[in-house]
CSV table of C-alpha atoms and ligand atoms in Angstrom, one decimal:
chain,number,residue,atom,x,y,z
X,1,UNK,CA,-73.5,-50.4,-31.9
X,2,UNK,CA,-73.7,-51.6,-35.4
X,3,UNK,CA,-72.5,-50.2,-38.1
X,4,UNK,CA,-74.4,-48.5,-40.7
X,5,UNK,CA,-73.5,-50.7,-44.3
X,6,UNK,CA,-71.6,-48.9,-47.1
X,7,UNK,CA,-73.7,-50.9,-50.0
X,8,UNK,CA,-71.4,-51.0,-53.2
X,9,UNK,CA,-74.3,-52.6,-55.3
X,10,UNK,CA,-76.3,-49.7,-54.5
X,11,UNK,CA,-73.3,-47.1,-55.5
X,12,UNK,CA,-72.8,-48.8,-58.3
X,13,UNK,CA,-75.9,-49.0,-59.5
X,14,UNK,CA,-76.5,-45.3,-59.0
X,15,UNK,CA,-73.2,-44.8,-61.4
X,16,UNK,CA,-74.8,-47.1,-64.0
X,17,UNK,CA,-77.8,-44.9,-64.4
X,18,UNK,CA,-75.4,-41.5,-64.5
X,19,UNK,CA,-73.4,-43.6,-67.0
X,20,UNK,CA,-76.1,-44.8,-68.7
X,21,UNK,CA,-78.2,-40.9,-69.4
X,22,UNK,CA,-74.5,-39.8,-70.8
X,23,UNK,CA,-74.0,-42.9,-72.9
X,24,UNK,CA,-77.1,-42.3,-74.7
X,25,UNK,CA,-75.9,-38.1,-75.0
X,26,UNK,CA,-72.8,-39.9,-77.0
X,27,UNK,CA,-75.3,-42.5,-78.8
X,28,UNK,CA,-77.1,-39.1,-79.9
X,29,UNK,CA,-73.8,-38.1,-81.5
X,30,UNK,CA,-73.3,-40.9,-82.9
X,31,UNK,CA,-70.6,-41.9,-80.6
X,32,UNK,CA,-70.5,-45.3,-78.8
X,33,UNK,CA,-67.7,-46.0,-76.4
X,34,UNK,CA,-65.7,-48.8,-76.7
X,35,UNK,CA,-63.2,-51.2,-74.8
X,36,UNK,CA,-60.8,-53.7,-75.6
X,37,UNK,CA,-60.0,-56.5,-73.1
X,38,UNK,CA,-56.5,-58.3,-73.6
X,39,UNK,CA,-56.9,-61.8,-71.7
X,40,UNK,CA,-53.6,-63.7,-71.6
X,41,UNK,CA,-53.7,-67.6,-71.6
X,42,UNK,CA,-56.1,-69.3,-69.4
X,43,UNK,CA,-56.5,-68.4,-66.1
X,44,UNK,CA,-60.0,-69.4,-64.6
X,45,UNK,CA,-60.2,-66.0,-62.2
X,46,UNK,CA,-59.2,-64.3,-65.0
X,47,UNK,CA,-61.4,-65.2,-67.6
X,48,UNK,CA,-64.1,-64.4,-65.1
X,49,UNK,CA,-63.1,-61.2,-64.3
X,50,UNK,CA,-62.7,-60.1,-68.2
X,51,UNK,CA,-66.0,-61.4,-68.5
X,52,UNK,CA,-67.9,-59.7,-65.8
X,53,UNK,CA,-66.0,-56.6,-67.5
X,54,UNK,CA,-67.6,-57.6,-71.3
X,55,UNK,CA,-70.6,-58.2,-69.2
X,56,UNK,CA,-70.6,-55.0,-68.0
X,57,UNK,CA,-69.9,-53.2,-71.5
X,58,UNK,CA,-73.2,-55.0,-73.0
X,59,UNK,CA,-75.5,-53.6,-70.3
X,60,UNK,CA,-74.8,-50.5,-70.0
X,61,UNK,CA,-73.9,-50.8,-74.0
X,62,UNK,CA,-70.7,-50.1,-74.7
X,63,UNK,CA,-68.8,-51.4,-77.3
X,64,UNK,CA,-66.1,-54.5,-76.2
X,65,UNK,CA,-63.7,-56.2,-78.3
X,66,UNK,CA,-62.1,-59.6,-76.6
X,67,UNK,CA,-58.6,-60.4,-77.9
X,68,UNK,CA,-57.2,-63.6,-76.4
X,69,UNK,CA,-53.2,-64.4,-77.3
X,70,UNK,CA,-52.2,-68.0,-76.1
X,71,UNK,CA,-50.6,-68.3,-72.9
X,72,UNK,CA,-46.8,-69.0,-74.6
X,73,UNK,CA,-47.4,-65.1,-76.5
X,74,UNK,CA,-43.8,-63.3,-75.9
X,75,UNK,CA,-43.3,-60.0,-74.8
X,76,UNK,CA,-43.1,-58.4,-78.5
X,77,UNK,CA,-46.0,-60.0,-79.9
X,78,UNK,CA,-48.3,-59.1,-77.5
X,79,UNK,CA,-46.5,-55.4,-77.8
X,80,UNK,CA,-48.0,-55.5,-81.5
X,81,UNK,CA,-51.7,-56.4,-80.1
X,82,UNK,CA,-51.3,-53.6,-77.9
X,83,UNK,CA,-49.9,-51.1,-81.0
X,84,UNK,CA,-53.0,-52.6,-82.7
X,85,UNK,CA,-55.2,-51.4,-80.2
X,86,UNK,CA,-54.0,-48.2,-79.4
X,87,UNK,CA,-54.1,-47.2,-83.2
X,88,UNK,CA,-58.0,-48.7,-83.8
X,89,UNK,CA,-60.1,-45.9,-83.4
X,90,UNK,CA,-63.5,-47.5,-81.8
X,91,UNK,CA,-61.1,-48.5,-79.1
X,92,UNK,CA,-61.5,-46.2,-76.5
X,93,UNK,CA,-60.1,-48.0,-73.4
X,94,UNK,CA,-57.9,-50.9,-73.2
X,95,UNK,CA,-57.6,-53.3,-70.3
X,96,UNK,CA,-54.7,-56.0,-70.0
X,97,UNK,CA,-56.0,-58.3,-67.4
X,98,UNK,CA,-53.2,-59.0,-64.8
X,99,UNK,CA,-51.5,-61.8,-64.0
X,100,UNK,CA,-49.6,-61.8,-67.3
X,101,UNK,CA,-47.7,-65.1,-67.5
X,102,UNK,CA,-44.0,-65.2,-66.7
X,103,UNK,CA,-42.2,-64.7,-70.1
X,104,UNK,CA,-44.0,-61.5,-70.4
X,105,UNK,CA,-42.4,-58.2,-69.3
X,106,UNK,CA,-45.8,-56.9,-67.7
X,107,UNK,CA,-43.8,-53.7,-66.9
X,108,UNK,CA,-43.3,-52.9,-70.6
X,109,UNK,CA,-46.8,-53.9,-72.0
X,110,UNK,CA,-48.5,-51.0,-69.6
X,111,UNK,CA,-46.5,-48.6,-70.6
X,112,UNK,CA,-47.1,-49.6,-74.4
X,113,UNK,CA,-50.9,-48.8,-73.6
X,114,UNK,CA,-51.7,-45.3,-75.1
X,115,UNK,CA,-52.3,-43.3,-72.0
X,116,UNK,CA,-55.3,-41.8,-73.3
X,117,UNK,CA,-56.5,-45.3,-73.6
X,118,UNK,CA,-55.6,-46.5,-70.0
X,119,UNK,CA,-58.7,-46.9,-68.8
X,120,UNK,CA,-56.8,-49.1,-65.6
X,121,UNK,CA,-54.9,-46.1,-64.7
X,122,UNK,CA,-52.0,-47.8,-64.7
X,123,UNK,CA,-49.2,-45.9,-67.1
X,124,UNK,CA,-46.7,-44.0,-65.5
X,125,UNK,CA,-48.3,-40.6,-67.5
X,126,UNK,CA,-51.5,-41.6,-65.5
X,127,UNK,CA,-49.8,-41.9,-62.0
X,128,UNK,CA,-47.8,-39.0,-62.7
X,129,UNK,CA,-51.2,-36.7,-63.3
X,130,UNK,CA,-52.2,-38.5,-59.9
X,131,UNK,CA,-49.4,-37.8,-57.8
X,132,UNK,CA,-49.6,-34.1,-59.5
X,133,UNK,CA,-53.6,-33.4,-58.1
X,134,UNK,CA,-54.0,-33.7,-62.2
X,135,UNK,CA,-55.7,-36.5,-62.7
X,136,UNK,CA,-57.6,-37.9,-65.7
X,137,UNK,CA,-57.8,-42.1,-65.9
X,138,UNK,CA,-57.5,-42.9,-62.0
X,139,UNK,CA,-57.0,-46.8,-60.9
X,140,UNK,CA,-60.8,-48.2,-60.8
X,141,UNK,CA,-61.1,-49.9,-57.5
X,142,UNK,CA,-59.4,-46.2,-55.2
X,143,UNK,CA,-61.4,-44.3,-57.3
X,144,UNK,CA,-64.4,-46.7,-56.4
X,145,UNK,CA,-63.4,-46.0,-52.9
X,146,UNK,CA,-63.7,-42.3,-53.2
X,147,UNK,CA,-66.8,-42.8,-55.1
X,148,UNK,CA,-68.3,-44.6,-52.3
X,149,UNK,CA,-66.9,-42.1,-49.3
X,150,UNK,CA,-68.7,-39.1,-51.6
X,151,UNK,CA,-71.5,-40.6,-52.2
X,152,UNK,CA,-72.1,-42.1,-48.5
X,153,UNK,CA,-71.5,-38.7,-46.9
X,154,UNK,CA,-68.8,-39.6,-45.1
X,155,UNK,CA,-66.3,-36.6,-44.4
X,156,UNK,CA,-62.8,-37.2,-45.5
X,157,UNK,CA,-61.6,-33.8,-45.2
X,158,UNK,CA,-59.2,-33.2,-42.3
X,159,UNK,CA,-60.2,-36.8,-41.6
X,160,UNK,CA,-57.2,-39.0,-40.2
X,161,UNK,CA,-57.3,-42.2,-42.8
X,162,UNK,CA,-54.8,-45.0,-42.6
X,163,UNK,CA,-54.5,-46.9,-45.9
X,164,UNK,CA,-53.6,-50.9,-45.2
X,165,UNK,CA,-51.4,-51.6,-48.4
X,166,UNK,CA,-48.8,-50.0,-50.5
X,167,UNK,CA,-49.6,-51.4,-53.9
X,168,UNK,CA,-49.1,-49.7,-56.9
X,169,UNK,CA,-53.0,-50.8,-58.1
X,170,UNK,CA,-54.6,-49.4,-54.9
X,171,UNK,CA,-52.9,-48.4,-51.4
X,172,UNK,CA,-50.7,-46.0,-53.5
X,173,UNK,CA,-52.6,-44.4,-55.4
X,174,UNK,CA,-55.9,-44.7,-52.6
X,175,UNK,CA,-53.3,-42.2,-50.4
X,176,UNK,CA,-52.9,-40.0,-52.9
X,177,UNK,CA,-56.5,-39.3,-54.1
X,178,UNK,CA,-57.1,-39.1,-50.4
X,179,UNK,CA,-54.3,-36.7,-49.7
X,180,UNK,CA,-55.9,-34.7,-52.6
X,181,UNK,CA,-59.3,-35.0,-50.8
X,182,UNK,CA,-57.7,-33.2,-47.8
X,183,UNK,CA,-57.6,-36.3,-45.5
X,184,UNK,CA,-54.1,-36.8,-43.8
X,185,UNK,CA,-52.9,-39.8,-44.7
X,186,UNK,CA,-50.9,-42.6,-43.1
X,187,UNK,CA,-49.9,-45.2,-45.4
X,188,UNK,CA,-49.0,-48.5,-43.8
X,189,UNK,CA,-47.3,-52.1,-45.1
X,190,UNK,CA,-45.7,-55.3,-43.6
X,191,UNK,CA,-43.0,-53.5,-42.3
X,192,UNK,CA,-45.1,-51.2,-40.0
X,193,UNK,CA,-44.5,-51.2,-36.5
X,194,UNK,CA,-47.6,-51.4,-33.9
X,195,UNK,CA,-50.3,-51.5,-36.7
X,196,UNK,CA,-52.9,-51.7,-34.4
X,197,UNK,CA,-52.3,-48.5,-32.6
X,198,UNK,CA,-51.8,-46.4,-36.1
X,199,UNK,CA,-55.2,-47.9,-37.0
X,200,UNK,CA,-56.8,-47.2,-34.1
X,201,UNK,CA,-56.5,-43.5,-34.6
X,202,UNK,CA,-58.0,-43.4,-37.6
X,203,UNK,CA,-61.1,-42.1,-38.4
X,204,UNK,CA,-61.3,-43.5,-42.1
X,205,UNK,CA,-59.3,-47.3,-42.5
X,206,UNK,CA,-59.1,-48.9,-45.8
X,207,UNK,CA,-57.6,-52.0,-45.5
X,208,UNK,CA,-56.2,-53.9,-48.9
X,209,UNK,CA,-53.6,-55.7,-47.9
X,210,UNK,CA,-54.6,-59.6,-48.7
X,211,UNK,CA,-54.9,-61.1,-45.4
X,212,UNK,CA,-57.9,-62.8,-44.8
X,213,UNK,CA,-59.9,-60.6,-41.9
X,214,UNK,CA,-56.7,-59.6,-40.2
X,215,UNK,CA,-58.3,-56.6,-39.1
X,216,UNK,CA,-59.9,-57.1,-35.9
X,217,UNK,CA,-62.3,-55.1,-33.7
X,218,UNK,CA,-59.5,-54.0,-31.6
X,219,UNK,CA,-57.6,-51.9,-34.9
X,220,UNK,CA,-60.9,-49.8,-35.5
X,221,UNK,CA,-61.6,-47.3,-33.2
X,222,UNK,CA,-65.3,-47.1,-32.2
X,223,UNK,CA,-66.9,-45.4,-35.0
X,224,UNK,CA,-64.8,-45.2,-37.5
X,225,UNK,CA,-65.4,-46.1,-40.8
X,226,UNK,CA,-63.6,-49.4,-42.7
X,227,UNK,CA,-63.2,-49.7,-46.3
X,228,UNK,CA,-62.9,-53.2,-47.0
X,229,UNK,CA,-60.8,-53.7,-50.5
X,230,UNK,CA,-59.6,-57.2,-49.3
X,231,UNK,CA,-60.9,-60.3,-51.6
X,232,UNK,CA,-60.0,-63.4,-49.7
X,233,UNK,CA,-61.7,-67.2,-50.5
X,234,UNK,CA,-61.3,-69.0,-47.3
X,235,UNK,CA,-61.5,-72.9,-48.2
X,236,UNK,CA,-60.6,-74.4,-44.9
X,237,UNK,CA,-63.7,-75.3,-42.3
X,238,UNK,CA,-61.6,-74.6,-39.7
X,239,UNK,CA,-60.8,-70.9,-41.0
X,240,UNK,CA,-64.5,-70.4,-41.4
X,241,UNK,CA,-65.4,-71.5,-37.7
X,242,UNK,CA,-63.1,-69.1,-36.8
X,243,UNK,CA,-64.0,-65.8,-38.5
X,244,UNK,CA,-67.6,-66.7,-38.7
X,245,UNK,CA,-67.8,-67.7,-35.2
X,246,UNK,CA,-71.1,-65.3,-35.0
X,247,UNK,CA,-72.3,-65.9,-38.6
X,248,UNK,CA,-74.0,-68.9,-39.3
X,249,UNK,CA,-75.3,-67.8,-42.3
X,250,UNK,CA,-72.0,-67.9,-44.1
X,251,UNK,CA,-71.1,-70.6,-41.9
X,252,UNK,CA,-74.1,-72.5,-44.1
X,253,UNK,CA,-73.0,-71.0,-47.3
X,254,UNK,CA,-69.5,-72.5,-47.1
X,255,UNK,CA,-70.5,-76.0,-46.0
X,256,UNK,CA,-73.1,-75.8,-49.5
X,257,UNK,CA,-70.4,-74.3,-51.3
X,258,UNK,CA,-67.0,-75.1,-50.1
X,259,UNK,CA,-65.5,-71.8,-49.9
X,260,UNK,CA,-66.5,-68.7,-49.0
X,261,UNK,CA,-65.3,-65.3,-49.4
X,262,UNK,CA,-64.2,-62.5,-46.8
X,263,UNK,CA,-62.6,-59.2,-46.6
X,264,UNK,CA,-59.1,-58.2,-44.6
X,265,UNK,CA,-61.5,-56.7,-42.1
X,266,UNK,CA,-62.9,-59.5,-39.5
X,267,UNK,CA,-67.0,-59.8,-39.8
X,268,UNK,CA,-67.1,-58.7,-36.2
X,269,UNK,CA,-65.9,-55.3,-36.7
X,270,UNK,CA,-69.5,-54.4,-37.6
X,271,UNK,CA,-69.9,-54.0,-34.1
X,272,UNK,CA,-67.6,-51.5,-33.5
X,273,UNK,CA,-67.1,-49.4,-37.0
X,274,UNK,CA,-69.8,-46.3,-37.5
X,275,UNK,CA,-70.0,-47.3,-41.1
X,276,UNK,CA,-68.4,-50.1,-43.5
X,277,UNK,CA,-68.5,-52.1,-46.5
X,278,UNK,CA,-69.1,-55.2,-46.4
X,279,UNK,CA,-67.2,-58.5,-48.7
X,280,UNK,CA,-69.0,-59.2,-50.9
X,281,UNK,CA,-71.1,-56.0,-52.2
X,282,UNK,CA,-68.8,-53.6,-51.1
X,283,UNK,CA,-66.0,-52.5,-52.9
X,284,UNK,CA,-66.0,-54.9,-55.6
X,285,UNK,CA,-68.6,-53.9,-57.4
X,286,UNK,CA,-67.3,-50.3,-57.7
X,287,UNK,CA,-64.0,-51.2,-59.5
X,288,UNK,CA,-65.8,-52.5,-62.7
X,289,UNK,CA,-68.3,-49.2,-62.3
X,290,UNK,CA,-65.3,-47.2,-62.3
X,291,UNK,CA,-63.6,-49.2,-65.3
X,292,UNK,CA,-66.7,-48.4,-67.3
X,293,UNK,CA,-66.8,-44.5,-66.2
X,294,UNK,CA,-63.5,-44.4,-67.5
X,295,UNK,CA,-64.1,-45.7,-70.4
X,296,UNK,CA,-66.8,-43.2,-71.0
X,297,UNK,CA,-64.4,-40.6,-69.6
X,298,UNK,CA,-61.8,-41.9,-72.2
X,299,UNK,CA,-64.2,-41.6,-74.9
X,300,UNK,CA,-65.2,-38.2,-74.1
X,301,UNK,CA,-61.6,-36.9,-73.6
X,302,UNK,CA,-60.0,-38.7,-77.0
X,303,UNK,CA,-63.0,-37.5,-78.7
X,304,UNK,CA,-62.9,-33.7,-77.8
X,305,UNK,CA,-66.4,-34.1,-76.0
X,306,UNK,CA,-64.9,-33.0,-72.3
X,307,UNK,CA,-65.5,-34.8,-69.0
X,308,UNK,CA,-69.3,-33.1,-67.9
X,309,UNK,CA,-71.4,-35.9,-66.1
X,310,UNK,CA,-71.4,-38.9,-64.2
X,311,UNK,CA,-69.1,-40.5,-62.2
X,312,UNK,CA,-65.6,-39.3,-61.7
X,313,UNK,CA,-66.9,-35.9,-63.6
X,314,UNK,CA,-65.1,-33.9,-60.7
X,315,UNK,CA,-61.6,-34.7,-61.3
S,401,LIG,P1,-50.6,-56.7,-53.0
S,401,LIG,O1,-50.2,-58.0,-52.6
S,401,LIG,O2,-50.0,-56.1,-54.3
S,401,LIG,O3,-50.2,-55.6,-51.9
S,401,LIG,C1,-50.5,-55.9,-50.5
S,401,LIG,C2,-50.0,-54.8,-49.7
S,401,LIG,O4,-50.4,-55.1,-48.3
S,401,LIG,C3,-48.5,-54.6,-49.7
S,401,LIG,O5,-48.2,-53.3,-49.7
S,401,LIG,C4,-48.1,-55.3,-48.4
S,401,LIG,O6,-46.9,-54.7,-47.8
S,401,LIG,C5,-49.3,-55.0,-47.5
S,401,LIG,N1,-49.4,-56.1,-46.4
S,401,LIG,C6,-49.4,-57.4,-46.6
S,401,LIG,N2,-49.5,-58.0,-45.4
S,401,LIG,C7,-49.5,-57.0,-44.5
S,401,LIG,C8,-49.5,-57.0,-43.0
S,401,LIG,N3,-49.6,-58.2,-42.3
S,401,LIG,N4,-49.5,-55.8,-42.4
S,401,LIG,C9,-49.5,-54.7,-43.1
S,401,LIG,N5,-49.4,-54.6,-44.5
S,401,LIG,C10,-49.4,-55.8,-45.1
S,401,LIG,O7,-52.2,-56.6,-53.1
S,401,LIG,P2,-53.2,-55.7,-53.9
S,401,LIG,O8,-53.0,-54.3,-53.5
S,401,LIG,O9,-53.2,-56.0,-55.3
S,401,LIG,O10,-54.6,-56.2,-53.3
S,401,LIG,C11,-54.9,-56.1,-51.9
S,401,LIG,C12,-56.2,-56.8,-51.6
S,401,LIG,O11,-57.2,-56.2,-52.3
S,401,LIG,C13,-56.3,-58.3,-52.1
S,401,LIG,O12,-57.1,-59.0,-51.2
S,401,LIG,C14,-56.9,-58.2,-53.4
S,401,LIG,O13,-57.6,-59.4,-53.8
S,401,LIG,C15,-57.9,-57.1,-53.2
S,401,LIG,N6,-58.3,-56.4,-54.4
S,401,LIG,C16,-59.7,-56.2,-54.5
S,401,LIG,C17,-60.2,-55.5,-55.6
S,401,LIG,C18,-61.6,-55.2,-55.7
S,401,LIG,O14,-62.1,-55.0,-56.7
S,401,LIG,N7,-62.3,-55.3,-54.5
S,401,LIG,C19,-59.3,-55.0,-56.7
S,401,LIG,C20,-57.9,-55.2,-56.4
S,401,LIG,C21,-57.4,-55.9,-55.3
S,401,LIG,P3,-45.5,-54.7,-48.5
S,401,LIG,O15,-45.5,-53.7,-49.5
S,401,LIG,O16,-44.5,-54.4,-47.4
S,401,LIG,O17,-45.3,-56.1,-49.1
């Protein structure tokens, strides 16, 4: 058996063009969306990720404002750009790209984001609406997972799922907008005992736990369907050999490139999964769809439009 492929660039794409029909509805009002990116210092993944986000903004054209404090900021002064931000009103959303360096108390600056402008779902006001079946801004890359079960057909109601992760940016609150989906959820983390067997009996696994394709054919039980959150570079031949065993395509890529990139799922569950998406073009392309939904979402709401439409319309 092989699975059927959960394609993320496909989803994604199908949220742009929702996005992009109620984008020009606000362009008609005269309205145009707009999000503010706060990148710390110089971090190289960072800086990429911020701009794939701008990136995003100009397609689908959204407004984006960049704001880029030296690495050495201290807690209150980036406190102020953040005041700054949440009192500008063609600021809509507002994104403080994580890691924050050390002398920064990350803790305080996302709760200093306006909630109605937490377009990462991250504020305590935001969780809280979450954990109460409430929600309004939802963490991108869960809701992205949701987005992709829906939209693939795949049933999650009364469906046994087992979430691989406990973090506060997605196996917490994955679990809950499951457990609000009507699946039953088991939440697992390094402490679980016999990980293996729990997974096994699930019909829906989302692993996102950071461990380069820890999750083997033997976790997944025949037809289940794997949610892939995992972002791993693997720079090490011998890693490659070893997961890519059966691949000689990536195999390829990583000898012209000298890393390549895989999941927390092994490549070889394909054979045994019903359905799963695959690293790259899986989940990661949903979690900047999802940022720009709820920036649009933010919009509407701060704006007294309401939340009709595209993606994320339904919670
Ligand atoms: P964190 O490191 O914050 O959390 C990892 C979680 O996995 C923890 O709860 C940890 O348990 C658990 N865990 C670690 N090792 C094991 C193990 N051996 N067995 C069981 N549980 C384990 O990671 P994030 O949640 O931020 O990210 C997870 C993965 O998802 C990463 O690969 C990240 O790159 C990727 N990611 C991808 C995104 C995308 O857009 N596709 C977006 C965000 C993240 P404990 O709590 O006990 O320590």
């Amino acid at each position: 058996m092989t699975a059927r492929i959960l394609s993320g660039i496909a989803i994604r794409n199908q949220i742009y063009s929702e996005l992009e029909a109620e984008i020009a509805a606000l362009a008609s009002q005269g309205i145009r969306p707009g999000l503010a990116a706060v990148l710390v210092g110089d971090n190289p993944a960072s800086k990429l990720y911020v701009n794939s986000k701008i990136a995003a903004c100009g397609k689908l054209g959204l407004e984006s404002f960049l704001i880029t404090p030296p690495a050495t900021i201290p807690t209150e002064e980036l406190l102020d750009v953040v005041g700054e931000l949440n009192r500008r009103d063609e600021v809509d959303g507002i994104l403080v790209q994580m890691p924050l360096p050390k002398q920064v108390d990350a803790k305080r600056i996302l709760e200093a984001v306006d909630p109605a402008k937490d377009v990462d779902g991250f504020h305590p006001v935001n969780v809280g609406r979450l954990v109460a079946g409430r929600p309004n801004l939802v963490a991108c890359t869960p809701a992205g997972v949701m987005e992709i079960l829906r939209r693939s057909e795949i049933p999650v109601e009364g469906a046994n799922a087992v979430v691989m992760g406990r973090s506060d940016i997605v196996g917490k609150p994955m679990a809950l907008l499951l457990i609000h989906a009507n699946a039953t959820v088991t939440v697992c983390h390094s402490k679980t005992r016999d990980l293996k067997d729990v997974a096994r009996r699930a019909d829906i696994v989302i692993a996102a736990m950071g461990r380069a394709a820890m999750v083997t054919p033997e976790y997944i039980r025949p037809g289940a369907t794997v949610i892939d959150v995992g972002q791993n570079v693997l720079k090490e031949a011998a890693d490659v050999e070893r997961i890519f065993a059966k691949f000689p395509d990536k195999q390829e890529a990583f000898r012209n490139k000298g890393s390549v990139l895989v999941g927390d799922v092994h490549p070889e569950v394909v054979e045994t999964a019903g359905a799963y998406t695959p690293v790259p073009g899986g989940v990661g392309p949903l979690t900047i769809a999802m940022l720009m939904s709820n920036t649009v979402r933010a919009a509407r709401l701060r704006r007294g439009k309401g939340v009709a439409g595209a993606a994320g319309g339904k919670r």
